[in-house]
XYZ file of C-alpha atoms in Angstrom:
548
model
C 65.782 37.182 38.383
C 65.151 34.139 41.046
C 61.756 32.745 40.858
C 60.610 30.684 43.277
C 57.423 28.480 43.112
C 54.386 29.555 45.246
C 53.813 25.425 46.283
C 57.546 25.150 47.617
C 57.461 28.270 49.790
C 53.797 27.150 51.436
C 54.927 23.821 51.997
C 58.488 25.182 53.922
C 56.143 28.283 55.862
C 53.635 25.606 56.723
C 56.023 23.059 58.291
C 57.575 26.003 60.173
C 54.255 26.564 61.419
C 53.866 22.852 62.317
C 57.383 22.564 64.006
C 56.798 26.128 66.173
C 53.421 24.554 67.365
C 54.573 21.183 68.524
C 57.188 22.781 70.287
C 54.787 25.251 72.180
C 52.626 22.382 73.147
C 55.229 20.724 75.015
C 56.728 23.906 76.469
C 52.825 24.314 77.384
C 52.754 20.662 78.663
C 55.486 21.463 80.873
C 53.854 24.079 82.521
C 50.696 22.734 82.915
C 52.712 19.474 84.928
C 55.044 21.523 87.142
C 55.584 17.850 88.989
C 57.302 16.135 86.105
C 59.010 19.764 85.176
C 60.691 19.630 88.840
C 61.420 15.704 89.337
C 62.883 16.194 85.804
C 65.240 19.268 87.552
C 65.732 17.167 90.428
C 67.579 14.412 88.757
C 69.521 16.318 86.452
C 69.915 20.139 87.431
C 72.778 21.216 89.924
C 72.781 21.486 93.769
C 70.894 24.938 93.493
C 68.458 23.744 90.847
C 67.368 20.850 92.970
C 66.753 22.932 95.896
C 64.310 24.924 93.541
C 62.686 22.190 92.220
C 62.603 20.292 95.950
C 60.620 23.623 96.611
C 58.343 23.295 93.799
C 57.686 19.719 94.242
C 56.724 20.298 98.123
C 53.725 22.613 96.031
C 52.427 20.641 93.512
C 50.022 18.671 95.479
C 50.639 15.343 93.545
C 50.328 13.092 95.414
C 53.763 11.082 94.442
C 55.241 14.202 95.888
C 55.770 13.156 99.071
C 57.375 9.591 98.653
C 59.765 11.317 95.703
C 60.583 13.807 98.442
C 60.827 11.128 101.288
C 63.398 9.229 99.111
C 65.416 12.153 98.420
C 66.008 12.411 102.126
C 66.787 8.951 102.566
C 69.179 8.514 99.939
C 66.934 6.331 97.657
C 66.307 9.132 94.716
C 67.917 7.651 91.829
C 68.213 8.237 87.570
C 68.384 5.324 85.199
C 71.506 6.166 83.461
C 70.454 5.644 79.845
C 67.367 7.423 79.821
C 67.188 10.312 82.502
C 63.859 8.773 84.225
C 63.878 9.130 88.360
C 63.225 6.035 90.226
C 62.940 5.146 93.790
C 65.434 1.875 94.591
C 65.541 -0.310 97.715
C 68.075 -2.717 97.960
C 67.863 -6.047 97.620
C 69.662 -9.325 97.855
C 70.289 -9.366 93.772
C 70.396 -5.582 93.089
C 67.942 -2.947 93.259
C 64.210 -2.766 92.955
C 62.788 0.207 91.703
C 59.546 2.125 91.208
C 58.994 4.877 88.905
C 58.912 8.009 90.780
C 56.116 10.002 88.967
C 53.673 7.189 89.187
C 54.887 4.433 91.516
C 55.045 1.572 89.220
C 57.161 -1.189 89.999
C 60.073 -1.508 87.015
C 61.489 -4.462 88.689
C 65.178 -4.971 89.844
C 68.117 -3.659 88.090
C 71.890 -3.479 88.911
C 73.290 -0.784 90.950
C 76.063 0.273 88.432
C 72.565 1.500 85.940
C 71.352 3.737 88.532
C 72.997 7.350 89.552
C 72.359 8.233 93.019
C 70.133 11.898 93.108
C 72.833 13.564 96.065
C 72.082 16.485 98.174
C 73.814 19.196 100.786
C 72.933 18.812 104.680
C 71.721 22.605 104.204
C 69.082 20.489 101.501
C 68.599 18.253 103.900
C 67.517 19.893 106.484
C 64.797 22.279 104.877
C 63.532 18.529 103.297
C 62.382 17.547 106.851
C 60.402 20.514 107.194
C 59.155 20.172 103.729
C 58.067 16.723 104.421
C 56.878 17.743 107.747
C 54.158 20.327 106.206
C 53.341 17.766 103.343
C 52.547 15.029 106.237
C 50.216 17.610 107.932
C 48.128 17.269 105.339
C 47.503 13.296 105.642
C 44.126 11.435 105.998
C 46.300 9.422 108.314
C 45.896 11.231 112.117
C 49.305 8.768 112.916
C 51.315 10.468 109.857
C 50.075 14.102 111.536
C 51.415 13.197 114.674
C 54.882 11.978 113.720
C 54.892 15.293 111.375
C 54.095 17.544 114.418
C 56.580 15.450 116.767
C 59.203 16.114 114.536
C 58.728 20.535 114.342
C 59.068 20.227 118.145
C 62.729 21.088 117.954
C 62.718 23.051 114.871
C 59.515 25.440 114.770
C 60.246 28.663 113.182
C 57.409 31.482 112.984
C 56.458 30.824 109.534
C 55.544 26.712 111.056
C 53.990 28.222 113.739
C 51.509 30.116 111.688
C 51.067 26.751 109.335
C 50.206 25.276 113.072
C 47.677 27.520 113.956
C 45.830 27.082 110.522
C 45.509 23.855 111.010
C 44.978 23.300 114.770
C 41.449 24.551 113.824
C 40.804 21.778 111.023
C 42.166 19.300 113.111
C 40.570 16.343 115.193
C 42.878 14.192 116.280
C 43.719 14.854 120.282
C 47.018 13.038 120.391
C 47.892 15.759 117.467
C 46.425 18.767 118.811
C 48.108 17.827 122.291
C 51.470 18.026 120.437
C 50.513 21.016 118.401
C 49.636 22.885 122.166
C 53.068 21.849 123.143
C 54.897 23.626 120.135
C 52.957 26.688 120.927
C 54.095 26.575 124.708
C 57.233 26.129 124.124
C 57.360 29.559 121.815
C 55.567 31.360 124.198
C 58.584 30.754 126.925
C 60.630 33.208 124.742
C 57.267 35.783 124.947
C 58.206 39.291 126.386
C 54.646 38.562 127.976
C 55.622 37.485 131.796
C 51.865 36.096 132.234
C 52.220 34.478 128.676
C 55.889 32.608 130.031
C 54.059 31.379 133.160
C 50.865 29.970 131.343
C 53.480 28.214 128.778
C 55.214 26.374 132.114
C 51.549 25.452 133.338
C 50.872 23.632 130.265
C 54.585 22.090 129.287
C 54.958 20.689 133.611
C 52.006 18.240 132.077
C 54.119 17.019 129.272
C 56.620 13.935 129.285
C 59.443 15.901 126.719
C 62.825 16.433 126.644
C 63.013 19.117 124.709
C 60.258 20.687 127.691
C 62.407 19.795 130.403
C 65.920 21.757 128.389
C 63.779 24.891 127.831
C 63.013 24.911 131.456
C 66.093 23.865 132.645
C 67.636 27.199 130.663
C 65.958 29.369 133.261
C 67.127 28.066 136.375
C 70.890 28.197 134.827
C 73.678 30.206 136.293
C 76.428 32.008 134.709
C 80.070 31.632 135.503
C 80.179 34.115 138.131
C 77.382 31.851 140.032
C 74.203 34.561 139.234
C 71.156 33.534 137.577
C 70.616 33.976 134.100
C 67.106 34.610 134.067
C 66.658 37.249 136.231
C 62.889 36.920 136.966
C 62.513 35.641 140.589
C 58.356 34.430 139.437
C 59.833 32.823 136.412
C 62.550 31.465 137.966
C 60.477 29.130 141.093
C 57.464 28.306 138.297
C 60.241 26.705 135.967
C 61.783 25.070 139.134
C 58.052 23.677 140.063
C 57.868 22.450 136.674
C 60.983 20.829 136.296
C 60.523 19.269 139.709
C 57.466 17.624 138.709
C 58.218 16.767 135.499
C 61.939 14.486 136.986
C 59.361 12.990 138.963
C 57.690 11.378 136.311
C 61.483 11.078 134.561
C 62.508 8.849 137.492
C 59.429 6.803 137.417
C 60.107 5.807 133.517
C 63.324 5.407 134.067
C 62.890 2.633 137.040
C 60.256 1.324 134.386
C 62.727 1.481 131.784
C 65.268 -0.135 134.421
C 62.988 -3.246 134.976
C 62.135 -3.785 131.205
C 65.963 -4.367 130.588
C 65.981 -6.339 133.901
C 63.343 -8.480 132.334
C 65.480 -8.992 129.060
C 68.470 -10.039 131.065
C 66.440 -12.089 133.186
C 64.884 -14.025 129.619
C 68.124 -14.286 128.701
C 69.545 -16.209 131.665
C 66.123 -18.056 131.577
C 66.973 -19.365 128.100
C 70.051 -20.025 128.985
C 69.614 -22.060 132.132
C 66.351 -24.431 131.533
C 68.531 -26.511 129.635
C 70.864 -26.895 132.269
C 67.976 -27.135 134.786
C 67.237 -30.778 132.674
C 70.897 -31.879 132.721
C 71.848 -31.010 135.289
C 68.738 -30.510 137.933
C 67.228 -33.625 136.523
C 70.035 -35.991 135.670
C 72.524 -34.631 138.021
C 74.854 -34.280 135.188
C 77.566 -31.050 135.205
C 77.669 -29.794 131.878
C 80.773 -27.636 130.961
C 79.811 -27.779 127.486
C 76.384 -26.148 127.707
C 77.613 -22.766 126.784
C 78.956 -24.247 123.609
C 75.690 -26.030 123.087
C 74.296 -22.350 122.802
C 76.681 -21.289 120.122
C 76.056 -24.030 118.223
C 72.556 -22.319 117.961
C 73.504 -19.127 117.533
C 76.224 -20.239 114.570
C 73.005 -22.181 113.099
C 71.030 -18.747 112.616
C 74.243 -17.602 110.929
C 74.246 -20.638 108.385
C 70.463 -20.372 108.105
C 70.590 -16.425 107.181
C 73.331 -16.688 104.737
C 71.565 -19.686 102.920
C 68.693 -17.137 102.527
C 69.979 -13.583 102.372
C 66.700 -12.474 100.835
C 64.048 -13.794 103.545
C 66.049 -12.717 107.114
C 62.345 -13.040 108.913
C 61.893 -16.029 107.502
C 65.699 -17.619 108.393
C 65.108 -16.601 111.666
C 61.924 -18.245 112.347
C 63.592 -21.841 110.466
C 66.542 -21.184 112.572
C 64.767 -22.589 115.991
C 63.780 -26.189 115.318
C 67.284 -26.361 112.843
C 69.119 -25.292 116.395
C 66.892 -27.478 118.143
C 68.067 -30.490 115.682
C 71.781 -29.451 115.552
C 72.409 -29.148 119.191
C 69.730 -31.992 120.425
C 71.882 -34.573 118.170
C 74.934 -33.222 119.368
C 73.864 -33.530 122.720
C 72.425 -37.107 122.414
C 76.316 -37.966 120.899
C 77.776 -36.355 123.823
C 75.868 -38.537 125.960
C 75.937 -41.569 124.516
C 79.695 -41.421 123.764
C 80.971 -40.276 126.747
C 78.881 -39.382 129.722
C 76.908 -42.322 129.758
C 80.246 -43.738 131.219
C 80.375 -41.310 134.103
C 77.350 -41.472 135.411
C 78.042 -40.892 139.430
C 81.742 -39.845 138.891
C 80.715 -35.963 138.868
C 84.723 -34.719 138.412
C 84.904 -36.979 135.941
C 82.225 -35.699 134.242
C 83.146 -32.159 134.843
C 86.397 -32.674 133.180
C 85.579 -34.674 130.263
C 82.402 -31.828 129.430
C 85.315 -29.085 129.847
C 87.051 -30.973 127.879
C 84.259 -31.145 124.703
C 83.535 -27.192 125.431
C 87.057 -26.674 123.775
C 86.938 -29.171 121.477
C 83.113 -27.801 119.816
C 84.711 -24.347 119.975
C 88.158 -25.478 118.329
C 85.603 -26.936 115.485
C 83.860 -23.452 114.506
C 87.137 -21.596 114.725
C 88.032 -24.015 111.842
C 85.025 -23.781 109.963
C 84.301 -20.350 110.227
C 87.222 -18.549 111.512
C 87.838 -16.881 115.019
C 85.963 -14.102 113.820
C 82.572 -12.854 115.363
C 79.592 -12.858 113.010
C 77.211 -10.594 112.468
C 73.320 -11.799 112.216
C 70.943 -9.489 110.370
C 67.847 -9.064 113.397
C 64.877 -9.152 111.399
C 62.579 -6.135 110.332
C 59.580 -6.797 112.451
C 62.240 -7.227 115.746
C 64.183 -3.953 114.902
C 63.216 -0.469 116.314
C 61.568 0.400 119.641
C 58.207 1.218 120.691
C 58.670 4.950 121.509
C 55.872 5.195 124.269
C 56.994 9.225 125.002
C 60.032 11.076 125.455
C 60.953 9.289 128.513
C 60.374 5.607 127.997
C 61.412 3.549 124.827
C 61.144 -0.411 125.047
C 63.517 -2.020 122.354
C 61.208 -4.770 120.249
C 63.960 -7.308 120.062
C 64.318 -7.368 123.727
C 60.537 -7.523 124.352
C 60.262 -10.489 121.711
C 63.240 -12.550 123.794
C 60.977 -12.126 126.627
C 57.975 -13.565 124.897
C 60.261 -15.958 123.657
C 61.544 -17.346 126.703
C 58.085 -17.426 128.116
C 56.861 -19.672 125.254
C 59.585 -21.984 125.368
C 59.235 -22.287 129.332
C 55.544 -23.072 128.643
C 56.833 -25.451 125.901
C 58.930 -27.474 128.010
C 57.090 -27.774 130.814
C 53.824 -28.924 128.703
C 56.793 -31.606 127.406
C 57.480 -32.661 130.761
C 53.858 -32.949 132.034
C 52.042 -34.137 129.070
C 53.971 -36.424 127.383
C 55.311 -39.559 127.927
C 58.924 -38.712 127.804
C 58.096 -36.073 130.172
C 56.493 -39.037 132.534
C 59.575 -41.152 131.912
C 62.083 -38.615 132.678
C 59.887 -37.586 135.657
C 60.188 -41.412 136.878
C 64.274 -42.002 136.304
C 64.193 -38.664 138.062
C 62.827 -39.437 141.432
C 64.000 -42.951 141.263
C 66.248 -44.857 138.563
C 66.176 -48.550 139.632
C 62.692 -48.496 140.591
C 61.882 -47.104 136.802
C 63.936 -49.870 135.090
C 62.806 -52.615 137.818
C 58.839 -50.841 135.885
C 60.233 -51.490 132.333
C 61.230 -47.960 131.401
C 64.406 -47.784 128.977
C 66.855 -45.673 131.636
C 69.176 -45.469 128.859
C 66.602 -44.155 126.018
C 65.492 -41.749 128.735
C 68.802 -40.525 129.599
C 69.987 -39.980 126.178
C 66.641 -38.288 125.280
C 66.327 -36.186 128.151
C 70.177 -34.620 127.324
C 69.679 -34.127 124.230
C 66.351 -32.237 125.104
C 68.695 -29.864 127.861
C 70.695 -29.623 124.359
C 68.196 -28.664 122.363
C 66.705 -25.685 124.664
C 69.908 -24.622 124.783
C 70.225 -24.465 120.560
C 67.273 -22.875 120.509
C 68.226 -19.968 123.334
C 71.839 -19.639 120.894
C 68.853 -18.206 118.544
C 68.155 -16.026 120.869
C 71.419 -14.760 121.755
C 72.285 -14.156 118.283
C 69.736 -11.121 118.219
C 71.282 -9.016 120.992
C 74.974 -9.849 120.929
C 77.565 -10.945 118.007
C 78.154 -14.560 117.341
C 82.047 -15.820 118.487
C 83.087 -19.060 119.240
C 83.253 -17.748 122.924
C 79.723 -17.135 123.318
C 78.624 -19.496 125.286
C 81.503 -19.195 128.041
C 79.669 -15.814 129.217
C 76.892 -17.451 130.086
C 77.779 -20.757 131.562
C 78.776 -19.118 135.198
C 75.670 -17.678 135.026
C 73.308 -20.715 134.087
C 74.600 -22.667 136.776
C 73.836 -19.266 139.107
C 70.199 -19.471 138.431
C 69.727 -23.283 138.656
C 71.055 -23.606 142.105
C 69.086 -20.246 143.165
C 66.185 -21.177 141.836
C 66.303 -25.012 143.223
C 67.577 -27.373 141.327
C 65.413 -29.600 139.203
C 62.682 -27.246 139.378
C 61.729 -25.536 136.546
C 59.247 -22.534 138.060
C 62.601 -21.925 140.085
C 64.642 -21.635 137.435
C 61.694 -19.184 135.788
C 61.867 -17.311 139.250
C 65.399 -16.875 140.095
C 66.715 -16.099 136.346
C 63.902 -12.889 136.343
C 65.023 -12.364 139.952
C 68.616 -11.995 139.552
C 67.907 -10.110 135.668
C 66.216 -7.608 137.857
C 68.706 -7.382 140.335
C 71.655 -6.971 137.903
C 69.891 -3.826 136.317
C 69.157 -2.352 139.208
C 72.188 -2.094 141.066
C 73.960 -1.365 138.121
C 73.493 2.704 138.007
C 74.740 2.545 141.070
C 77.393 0.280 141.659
C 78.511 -0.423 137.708
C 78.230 -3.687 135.843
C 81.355 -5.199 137.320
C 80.740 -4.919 141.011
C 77.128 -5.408 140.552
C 77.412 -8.747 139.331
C 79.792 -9.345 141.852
C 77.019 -7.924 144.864
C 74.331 -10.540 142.841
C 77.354 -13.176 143.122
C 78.412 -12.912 147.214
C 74.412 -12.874 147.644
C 73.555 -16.179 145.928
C 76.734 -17.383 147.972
C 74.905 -16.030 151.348
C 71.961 -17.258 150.547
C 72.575 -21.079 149.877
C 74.287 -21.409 153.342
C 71.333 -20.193 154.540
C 68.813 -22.587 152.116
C 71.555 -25.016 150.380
C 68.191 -26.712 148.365
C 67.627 -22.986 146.809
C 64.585 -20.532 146.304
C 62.306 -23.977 145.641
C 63.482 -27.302 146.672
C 62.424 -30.386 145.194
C 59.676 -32.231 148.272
C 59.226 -35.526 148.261
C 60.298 -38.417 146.667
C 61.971 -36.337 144.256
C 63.644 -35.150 146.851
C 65.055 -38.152 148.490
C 66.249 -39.853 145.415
């Protein structure tokens, strides 16, 4: 017979015990924490468990729940590959920097090849947005509402619509209830109600929205056979009063929209002329190089970006006094090696400055290759300001503007205020009288070209925000430059201000009609026109700057 000791079998029965009761506590733990139970399924269950656990996640109520369901969407869900713990990575210039999902907690950076990217279906992807557009509903933050309701305009179902409803009574925001009201008319044009349809085109004719105008638009469509789908007659003339009032207000923001990118254009020519209005207006001086002067700015944001790949902001900002530098000493060389020789010979002149604009752009093909580059626009200029459905203003366009305005205000305060600005002033109006006074003409001639340079540097910083970086950059703009200095008058600055935002304007606005080609022909024969008519431009110099 086997005998077994009492002490032996208690000790086995009560670690049993033990084991079975550690084990319920966790299975207990995991319930009572569905979050970490469904971020756990997220990073490591297949396609059809993450859609479950996306599901359960969107119900926790934790409030890491939405930022862990945010970066699922955007592609930024990852696991650490030896320990199966979900992190949220960005990108950065040396790897990745993550947070821990559950909490938030910065980890750091790590390399990409430690991470495993969290993937999901476009059929996941799309019930995400609508997840993420309920959670959002539920923010302190009446902006975060807004952009949630904005973005169920296209895709509210009936089970939204009752969500809406809930919460159009909690809610106190009037920018968010406005776009809640506009959901709800736009179900009620598929209402079997007639009287419901016609109240729902009363309230959407008040709203600037696409996706108002395409609903109406459906009922004044024809089918092939050239009959009206909507068969309504009532319907059919209150959609057509809609629509007609609501193109109204489409026309008006796009002739606003029209005048904003005649604006940009019109910086851009500004940037790119004030130089030449120094050299050229001031000093007489016809500078074929110019253009190149530009690209030497523009290259100069390249250098400056890829000597700090991890502050773009920041390069960009350091980028306009190192253009200003590069191109002002370039332009002082210029002068002082070669132009200083031909003052008064203008062909000469014209030749020998042709003559450097290959030459600079023969040197950056060598150094950095024929190639365009690309320049990284910084964060803060990216994006548009989406004013409504209608009208969005691009913020690196709006910035050139601004830019171009402080520069002009820049130089001018140079030329007014200072005494380079005096002496420049004097050699202006009349050279031998300033030397016969004591002024340095030579000092003042080299300084005052290499300040034309120098604007022109710092508009290549510009440039290299809206358009790729090529040794032929500047040669698009040189035509031009030349355009708006003689328009505007030349060797006057508020004319050069004038006539580059004049012809900007122009530009965009014949272009709907006429294309980009034979518009900027039309602009072209017009300046032509108009100096046989006024040969000293839109504001010639009076006085004695004029006789000199």
């Amino acid at each position: 017979m086997l005998c077994v000791r009492p002490g032996i079998a208690l000790d086995e029965s009560t670690a049993e015990t033990a084991e079975s009761q550690e084990v319920s506590e966790q299975q207990a733990e995991t319930v009572l924490d569905p979050f970490a139970d469904a971020l756990a399924r997220l990073i490591s269950g297949s396609m059809k468990e993450r859609e479950q656990a996306s599901e359960q996640l969107s119900v926790t109520g934790h409030p890491e729940a939405l930022p862990v369901l945010e970066a699922l969407l955007d592609g930024r869900l990852y696991a650490l590959r030896d320990k199966q713990t979900a992190v949220i990575a960005t990108e950065s210039g040396q790897g990745y920097r993550i947070a821990e999902a559950s909490t938030g907690a910065d980890l750091g950076l790590i390399e990409r090849s430690d991470l495993s990217k969290v993937n999901i279906t476009n059929s996941l992807r799309t019930k995400l947005r609508k997840k993420i557009s309920l959670l959002q509903l539920q923010s302190d933050d009446a902006s975060v509402r807004l952009s949630a309701v904005n973005a169920m305009v296209k895709t509210a179902d009936a089970k939204t619509l009752e969500l809406l409803k809930e919460y159009e009574s909690t809610e106190s925001d009037e920018d968010v209830l406005s776009s809640m009201r506009l959901i709800f008319a736009l179900n009620d044009l598929q209402n079997n109600d007639k009287s419901v349809r016609l109240d729902a085109m009363d309230t959407l004719k008040e709203y600037n929205s696409l996706e108002a105008y395409n609903r109406l638009s459906v009922l004044v469509e024809k089918d092939s056979a050239g009959n009206f789908i909507e068969q309504d007659v009532e319907v059919r003339k209150k959609a057509q009063s809609a629509l007609k009032k609501i193109e109204a207000r489409l026309q008006f923001y796009n002739s606003v929209e029209t005048m904003f990118f005649g604006l940009s254009l019109g910086a851009v020519l500004v940037l790119a002329a004030i130089g030449l209005a120094i050299t050229f207006g001031v000093m007489g001086v016809i500078n074929m190089a110019h253009g190149e002067l530009m690209m030497l700015g523009a290259y100069t944001t390249y250098v400056m970006q890829q000597i700090m790949p991890n502050h773009i902001g920041l390069s960009v900002i350091l980028a306009i006094p190192a253009a200003f530098m590069i191109s002002a000493l370039v332009g002082v060389a210029i002068e002082r090696g070669i132009i200083r020789f031909l003052y008064g010979r203008p062909l000469e002149t014209l030749l020998a400055t042709f003559g450097i604009s290959l030459f600079l752009q023969q040197t950056v093909r060598s150094i950095f290759s024929p190639l365009n580059r690309s320049v990284t626009t910084p964060e803060w200029m990216s994006g548009s300001w989406q004013i409504n459905d209608f009208l969005s203003l691009t913020w690196n366009r709006f910035y050139i503007v601004l830019f171009c305005l402080l520069v002009f205000a820049a130089l001018l305060q140079i030329l007014k205020k200072t005494r380079l600005g005096l002496e420049v002033r004097a050699v202006a109006q009349n050279r031998n009288m300033a030397k016969a006074m004591g002024i340095p003409t030579a000092r003042v001639d080299a300084m005052t070209f290499g300040l034309g340079s120098g604007i022109a540097g710092v508009a290549g910083v510009a440039l290299s925000q809206i358009t790729n970086v090529g040794p032929n950059l500047g040669q698009s703009y040189i035509v031009d430059s030349f355009m708006v200095v003689v328009f505007g008058g030349v060797g006057n600055l508020w004319g050069t201000l004038v006539a580059g935002f004049s012809l900007g304007i122009a530009n965009k606005m014949l272009e709907p009609h006429a294309g980009a080609v034979l518009a900027k022909i039309l602009v072209l024969v017009f300046i032509i026109l108009f100096i046989q008519k006024r040969p000293r431009g839109l504001f010639p110099q009076k006085g004695r700057a004029a006789e000199a």
